[in-house]
Coordinates of C-alpha atoms in Angstrom, one line a residue:
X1 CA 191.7 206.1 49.4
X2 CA 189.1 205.3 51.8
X3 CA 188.1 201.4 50.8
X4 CA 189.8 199.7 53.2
X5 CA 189.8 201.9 56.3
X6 CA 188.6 200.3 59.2
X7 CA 187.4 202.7 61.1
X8 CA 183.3 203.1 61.6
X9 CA 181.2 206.0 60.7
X10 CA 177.0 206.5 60.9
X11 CA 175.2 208.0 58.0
X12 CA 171.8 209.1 57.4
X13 CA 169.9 209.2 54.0
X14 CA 167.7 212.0 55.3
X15 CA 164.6 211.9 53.4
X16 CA 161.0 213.9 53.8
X17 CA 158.9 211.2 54.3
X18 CA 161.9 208.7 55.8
X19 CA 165.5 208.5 57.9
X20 CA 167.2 205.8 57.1
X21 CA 169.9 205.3 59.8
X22 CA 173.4 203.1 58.4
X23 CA 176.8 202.8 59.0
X24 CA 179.9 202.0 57.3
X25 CA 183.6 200.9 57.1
X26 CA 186.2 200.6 54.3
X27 CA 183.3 202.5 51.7
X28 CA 180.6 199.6 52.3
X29 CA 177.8 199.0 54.6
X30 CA 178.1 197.3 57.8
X31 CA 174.7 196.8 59.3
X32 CA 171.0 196.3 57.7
X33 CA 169.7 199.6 57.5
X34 CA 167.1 201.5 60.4
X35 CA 164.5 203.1 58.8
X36 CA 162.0 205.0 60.8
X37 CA 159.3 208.0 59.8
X38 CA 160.9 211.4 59.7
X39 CA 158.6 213.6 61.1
X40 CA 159.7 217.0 59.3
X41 CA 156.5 218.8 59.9
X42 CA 157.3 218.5 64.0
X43 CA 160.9 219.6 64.6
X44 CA 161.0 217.8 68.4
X45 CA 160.3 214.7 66.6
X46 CA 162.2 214.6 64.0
X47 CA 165.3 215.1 66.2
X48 CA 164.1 212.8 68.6
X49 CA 164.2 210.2 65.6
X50 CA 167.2 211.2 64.7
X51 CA 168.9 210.4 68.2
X52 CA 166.7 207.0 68.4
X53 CA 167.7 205.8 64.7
X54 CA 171.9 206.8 65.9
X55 CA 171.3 205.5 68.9
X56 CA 170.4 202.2 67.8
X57 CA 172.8 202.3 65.0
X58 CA 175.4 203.1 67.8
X59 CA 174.0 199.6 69.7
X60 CA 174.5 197.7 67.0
X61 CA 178.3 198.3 66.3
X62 CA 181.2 196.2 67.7
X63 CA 183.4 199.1 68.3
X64 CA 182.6 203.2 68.8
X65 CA 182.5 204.8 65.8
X66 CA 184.6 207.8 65.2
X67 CA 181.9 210.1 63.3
X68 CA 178.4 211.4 62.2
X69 CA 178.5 211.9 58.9
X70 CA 175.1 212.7 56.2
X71 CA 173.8 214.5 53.4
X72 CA 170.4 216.8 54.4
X73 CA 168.5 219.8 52.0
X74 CA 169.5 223.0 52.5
X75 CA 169.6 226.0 52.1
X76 CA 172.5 225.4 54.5
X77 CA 175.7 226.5 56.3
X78 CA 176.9 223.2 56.2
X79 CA 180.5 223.9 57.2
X80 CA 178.9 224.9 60.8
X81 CA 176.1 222.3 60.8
X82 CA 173.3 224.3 60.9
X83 CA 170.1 223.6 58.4
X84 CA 167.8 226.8 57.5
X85 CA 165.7 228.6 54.8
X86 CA 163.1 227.3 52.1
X87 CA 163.6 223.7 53.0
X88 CA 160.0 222.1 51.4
X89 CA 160.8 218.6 53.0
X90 CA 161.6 219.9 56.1
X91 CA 159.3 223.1 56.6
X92 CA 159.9 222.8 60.3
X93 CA 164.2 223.4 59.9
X94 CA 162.9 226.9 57.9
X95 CA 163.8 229.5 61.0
X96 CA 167.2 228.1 60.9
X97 CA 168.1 224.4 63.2
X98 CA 171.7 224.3 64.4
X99 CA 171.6 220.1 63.6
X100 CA 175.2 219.6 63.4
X101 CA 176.0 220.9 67.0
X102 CA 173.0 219.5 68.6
X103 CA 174.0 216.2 67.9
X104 CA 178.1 216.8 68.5
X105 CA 176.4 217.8 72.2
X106 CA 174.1 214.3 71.8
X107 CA 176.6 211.7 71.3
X108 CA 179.8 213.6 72.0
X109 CA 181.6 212.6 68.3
X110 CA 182.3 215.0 65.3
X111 CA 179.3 215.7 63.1
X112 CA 179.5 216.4 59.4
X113 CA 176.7 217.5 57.4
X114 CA 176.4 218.2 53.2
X115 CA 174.5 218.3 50.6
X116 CA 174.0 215.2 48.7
X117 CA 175.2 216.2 45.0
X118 CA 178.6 216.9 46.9
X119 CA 178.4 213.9 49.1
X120 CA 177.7 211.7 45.8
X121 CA 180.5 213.6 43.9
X122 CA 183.1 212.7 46.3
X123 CA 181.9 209.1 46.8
X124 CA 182.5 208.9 43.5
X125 CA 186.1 210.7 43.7
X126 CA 187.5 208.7 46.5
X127 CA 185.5 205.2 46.2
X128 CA 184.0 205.0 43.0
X129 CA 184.4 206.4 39.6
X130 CA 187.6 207.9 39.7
X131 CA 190.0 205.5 41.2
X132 CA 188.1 202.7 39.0
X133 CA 189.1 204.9 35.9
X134 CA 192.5 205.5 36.9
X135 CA 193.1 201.2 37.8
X136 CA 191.9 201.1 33.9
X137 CA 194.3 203.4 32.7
X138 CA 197.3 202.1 34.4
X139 CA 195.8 198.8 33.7
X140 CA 196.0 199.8 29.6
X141 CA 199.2 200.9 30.2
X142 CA 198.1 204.7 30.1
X143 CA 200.5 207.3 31.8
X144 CA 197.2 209.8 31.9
X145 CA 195.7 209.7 35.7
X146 CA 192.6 212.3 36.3
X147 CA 192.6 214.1 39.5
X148 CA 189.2 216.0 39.0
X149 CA 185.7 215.5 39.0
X150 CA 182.3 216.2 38.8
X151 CA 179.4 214.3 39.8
X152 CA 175.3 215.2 39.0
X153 CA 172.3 213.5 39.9
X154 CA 169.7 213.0 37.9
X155 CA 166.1 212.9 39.8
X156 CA 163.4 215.1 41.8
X157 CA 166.5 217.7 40.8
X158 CA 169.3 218.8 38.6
X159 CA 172.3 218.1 41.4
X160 CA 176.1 218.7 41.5
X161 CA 179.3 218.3 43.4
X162 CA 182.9 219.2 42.3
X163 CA 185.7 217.5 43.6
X164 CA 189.1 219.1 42.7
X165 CA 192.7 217.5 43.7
X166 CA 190.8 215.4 46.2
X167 CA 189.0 218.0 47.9
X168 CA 185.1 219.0 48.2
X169 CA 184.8 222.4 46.9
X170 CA 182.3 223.6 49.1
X171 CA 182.4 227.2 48.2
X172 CA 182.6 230.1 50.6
X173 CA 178.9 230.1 51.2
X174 CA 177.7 226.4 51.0
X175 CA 176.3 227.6 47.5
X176 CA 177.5 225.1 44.6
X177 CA 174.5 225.1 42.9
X178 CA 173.7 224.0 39.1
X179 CA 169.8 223.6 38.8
X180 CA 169.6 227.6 38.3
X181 CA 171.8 227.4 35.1
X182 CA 169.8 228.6 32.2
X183 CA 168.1 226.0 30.2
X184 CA 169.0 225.5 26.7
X185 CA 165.5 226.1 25.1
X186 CA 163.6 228.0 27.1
X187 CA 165.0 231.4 27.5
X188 CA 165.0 233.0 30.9
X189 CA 164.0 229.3 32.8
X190 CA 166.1 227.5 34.4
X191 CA 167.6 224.4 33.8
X192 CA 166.0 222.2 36.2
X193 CA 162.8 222.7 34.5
X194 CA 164.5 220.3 32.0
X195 CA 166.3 218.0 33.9
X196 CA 163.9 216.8 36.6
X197 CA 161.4 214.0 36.9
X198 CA 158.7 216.9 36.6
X199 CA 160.4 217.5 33.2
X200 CA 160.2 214.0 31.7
X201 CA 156.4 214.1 32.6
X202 CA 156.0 217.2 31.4
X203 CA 157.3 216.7 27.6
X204 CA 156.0 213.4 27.3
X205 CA 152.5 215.2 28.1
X206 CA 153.4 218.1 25.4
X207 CA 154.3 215.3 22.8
X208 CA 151.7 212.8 23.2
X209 CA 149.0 215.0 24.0
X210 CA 148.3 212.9 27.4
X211 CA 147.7 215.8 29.8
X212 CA 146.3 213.7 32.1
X213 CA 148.8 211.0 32.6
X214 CA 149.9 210.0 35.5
X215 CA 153.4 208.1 34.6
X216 CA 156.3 208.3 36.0
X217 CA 159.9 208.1 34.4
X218 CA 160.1 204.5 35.1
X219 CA 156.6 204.1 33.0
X220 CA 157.7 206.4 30.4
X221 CA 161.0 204.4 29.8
X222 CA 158.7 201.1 29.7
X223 CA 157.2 203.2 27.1
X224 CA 159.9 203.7 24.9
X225 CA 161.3 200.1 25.1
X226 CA 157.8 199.0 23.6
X227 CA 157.0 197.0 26.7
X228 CA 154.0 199.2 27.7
X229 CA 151.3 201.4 25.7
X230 CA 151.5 204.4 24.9
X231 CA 153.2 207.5 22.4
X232 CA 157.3 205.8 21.6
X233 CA 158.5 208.2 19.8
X234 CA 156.6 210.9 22.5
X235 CA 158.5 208.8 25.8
X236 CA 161.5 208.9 23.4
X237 CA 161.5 212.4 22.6
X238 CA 161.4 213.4 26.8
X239 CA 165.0 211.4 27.3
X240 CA 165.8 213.2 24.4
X241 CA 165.1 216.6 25.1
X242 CA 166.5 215.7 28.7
X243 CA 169.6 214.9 27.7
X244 CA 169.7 218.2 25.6
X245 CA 169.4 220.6 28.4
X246 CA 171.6 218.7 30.7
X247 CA 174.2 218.4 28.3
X248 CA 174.3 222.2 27.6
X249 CA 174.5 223.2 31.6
X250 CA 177.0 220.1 32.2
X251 CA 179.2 221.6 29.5
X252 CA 180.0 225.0 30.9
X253 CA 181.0 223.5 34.1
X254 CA 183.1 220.9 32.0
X255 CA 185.3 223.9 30.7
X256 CA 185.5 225.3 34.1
X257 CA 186.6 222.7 36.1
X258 CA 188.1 220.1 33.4
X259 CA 187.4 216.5 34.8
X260 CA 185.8 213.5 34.9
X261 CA 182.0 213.4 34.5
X262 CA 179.6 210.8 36.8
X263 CA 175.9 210.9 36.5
X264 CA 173.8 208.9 39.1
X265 CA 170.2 208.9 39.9
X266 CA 167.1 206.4 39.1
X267 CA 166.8 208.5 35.8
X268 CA 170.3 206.9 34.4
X269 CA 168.0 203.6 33.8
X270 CA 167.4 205.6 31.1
X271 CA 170.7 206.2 30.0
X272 CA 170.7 204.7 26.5
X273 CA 167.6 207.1 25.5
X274 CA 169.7 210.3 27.1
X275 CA 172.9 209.9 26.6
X276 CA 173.1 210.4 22.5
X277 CA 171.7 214.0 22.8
X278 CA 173.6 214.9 26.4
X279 CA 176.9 213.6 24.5
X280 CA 176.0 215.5 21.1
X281 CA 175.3 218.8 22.8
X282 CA 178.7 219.0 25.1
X283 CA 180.7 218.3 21.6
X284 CA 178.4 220.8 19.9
X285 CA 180.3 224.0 18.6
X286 CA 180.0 227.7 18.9
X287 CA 181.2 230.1 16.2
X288 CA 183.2 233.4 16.4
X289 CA 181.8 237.0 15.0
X290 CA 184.2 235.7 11.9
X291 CA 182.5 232.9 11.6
X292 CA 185.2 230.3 12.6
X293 CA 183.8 227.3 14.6
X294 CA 185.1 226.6 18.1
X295 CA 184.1 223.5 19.9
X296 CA 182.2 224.8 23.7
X297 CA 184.2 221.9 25.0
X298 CA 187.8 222.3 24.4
X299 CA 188.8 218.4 25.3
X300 CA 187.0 215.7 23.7
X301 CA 184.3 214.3 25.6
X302 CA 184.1 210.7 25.8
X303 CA 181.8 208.2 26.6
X304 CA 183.3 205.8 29.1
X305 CA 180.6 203.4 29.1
X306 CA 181.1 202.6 25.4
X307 CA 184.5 200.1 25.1
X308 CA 185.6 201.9 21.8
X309 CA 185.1 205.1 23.5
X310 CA 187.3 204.0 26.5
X311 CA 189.9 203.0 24.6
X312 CA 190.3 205.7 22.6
X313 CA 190.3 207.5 26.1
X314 CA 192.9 205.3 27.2
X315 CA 195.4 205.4 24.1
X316 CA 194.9 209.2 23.8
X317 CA 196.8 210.2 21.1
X318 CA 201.1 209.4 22.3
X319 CA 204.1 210.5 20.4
X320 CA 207.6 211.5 20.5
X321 CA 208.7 215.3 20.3
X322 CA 212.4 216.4 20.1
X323 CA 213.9 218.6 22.3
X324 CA 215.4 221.3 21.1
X325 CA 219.4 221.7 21.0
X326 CA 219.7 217.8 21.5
X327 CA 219.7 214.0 20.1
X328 CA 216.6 213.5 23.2
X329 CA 212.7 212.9 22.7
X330 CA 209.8 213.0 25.3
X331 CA 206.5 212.0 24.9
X332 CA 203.8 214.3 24.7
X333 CA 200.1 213.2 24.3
X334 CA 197.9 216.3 22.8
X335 CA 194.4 215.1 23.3
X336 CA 192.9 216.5 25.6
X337 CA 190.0 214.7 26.8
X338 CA 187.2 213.8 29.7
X339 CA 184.6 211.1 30.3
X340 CA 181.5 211.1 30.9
X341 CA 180.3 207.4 32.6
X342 CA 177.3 206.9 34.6
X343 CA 177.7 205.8 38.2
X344 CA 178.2 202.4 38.9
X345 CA 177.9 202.4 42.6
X346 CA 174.3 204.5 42.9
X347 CA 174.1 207.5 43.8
X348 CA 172.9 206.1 47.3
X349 CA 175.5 203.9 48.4
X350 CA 178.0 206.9 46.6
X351 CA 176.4 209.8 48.9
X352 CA 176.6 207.2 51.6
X353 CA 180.6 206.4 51.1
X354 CA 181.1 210.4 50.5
X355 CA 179.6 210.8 53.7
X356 CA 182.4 208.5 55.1
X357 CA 185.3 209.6 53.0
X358 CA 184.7 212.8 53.9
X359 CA 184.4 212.5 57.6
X360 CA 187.3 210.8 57.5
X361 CA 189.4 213.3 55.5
X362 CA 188.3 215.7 57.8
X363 CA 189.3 213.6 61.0
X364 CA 192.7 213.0 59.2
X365 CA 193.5 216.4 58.3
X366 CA 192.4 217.7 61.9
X367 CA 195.2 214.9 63.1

């Protein structure tokens, strides 16, 4: 919708330990990025950085752009800007920081401020995933377009954004949350305990026995391939049991919201190790008191990674019903059916275009 605007907005991948200042057009970058400490301990200087790294942004552009636009932690009111509550990257925004109007007043242009599991979900909606699916249908000949969906990243966190008809859903009180879902085998926990980076470390230690270690997912994922020491079938297990949990919390707000599925984060380079247990869980079944089985996931779930898969996704399942009371068919396809793909333009550079699109859609709706 968005990919070949020309109008210019600055982001910001705010970060604990870094800013990093960019700004783009048409859904891609348009200068290197500015990268300078973020001093989140000392709240005058981390807003001073913020208005040197936008200020410098600002000098480099050929025209003025028309917008702020960035993901930062809450707990937030992002609809009015302002940052406030537990924040442990940002202890100094905790007595509440009213960001978003501090900088309208700085540099005179609207400001827009979300979380990044929404920002990523609607990169993904309007630049990304969604439109790329939809050229591929049309492309196959497919009448079946998808209007809907859901993005999660996988990393420090278990994040989430929904995207319905086109628009962010927000919620009422900034609160579209998914990491305090319950996790699938540990009862009373929540699901983030599973789907982390902390959670990866944390089974491979259980498994192996290596209590002491000191990998990281990247290592443990060297460790399954075989191309470093250590426990295989331990490193394998943590994707595994990964995949597990976030496949049981990703299928209840499949059902809900009935869409597309995109996963991004530095944990999807372990895809092929997460996605046979994530994909086996959302097409698990439940059973009735009468003991009748009922799929937890009405529509098939698909992998959209896999060619087979896609097709089948693609072709759904076509044919020709008679109306009633004349010599006329129409076609009716009666799968029913989402995908689930893993994010092909990062989640950085697909918070970073959400942060655009969105600013935009907000500027055009306004108008």
């Amino acid at each position: 919708m968005y990919q070949h605007d020309k109008r210019t907005v600055i982001t910001l991948d705010a970060g604990g330990t870094n800013f990093v200042f960019g700004a783009m057009r048409g859904c891609e970058y348009i200068i290197d990025p500015i990268t300078y400490p973020s001093h989140s301990e000392n709240l005058d200087l981390c807003l001073q950085t913020m208005v040197k790294g936008f200020r410098e942004v600002i000098g480099k552009l050929e025209e003025k752009p028309v917008a702020i636009s960035f993901a930062f932690p809450g707990p937030a009111d992002y609809a009015n800007g302002i940052i406030g509550g537990y924040l442990p990257n940002f202890p100094s925004f905790r007595d509440g920081v009213a960001l978003g109007p501090f900088l309208e007043h700085e540099f005179g242009l609207p400001v827009f401020i979300n979380n990044d599991g929404d920002l990523f979900a609607f990169g993904e909606a309007l630049c990304g995933a969604l439109p790329e699916v939809n050229r591929k249908l049309e492309e196959a000949g497919s009448g079946k377009r998808f209007r809907n969906l859901i993005g999660y990243t996988f990393g420090t966190g278990f994040g989430i954004g929904i995207v319905v008809n086109g628009e962010l859903n927000r919620g009422d009180n900034s609160c579209v949350e998914t990491f305090c879902l319950p996790h699938k085998l540990k009862e009373g926990i929540i699901v983030e305990e599973g789907v982390a980076v902390r959670a990866i470390k944390r089974v491979y230690a259980e498994e192996s026995g290596d209590a002491d270690h000191n990998l990281e997912p990247k290592d443990i994922c060297e460790i399954a391939d075989g191309k470093r020491p250590g426990d295989v079938e331990a490193a394998k297990k943590a994707f595994a049991e990964f995949g597990q949990v976030a496949g049981h919390a990703m299928a209840i707000t499949a059902q809900l919201i009935d869409g597309l599925i995109v996963i991004g984060g530095g944990i999807t380079a372990a895809a092929r190790y997460i996605m046979p247990s994530l994909l086996a869980e959302m097409r698990s079944e439940f059973a009735t008191i009468g003991g009748e089985s009922v799929r937890r996931v009405q529509m098939e779930v698909l992998d959209l990674d896999d060619p087979r898969q896609f097709e089948t996704f693609a072709k759904g399942n076509s044919k020709k019903i008679p109306v009633y009371g004349t010599d006329r068919t129409v076609e009716y396809d009666d799968m029913k059916r989402i995908g689930v793909m893993i994010s092909k333009l990062g989640a950085s550079k697909a918070i970073s275009a959400g942060a655009y699109a969105f600013a935009l859609s907000k500027i055009d709706h306004k108008d």
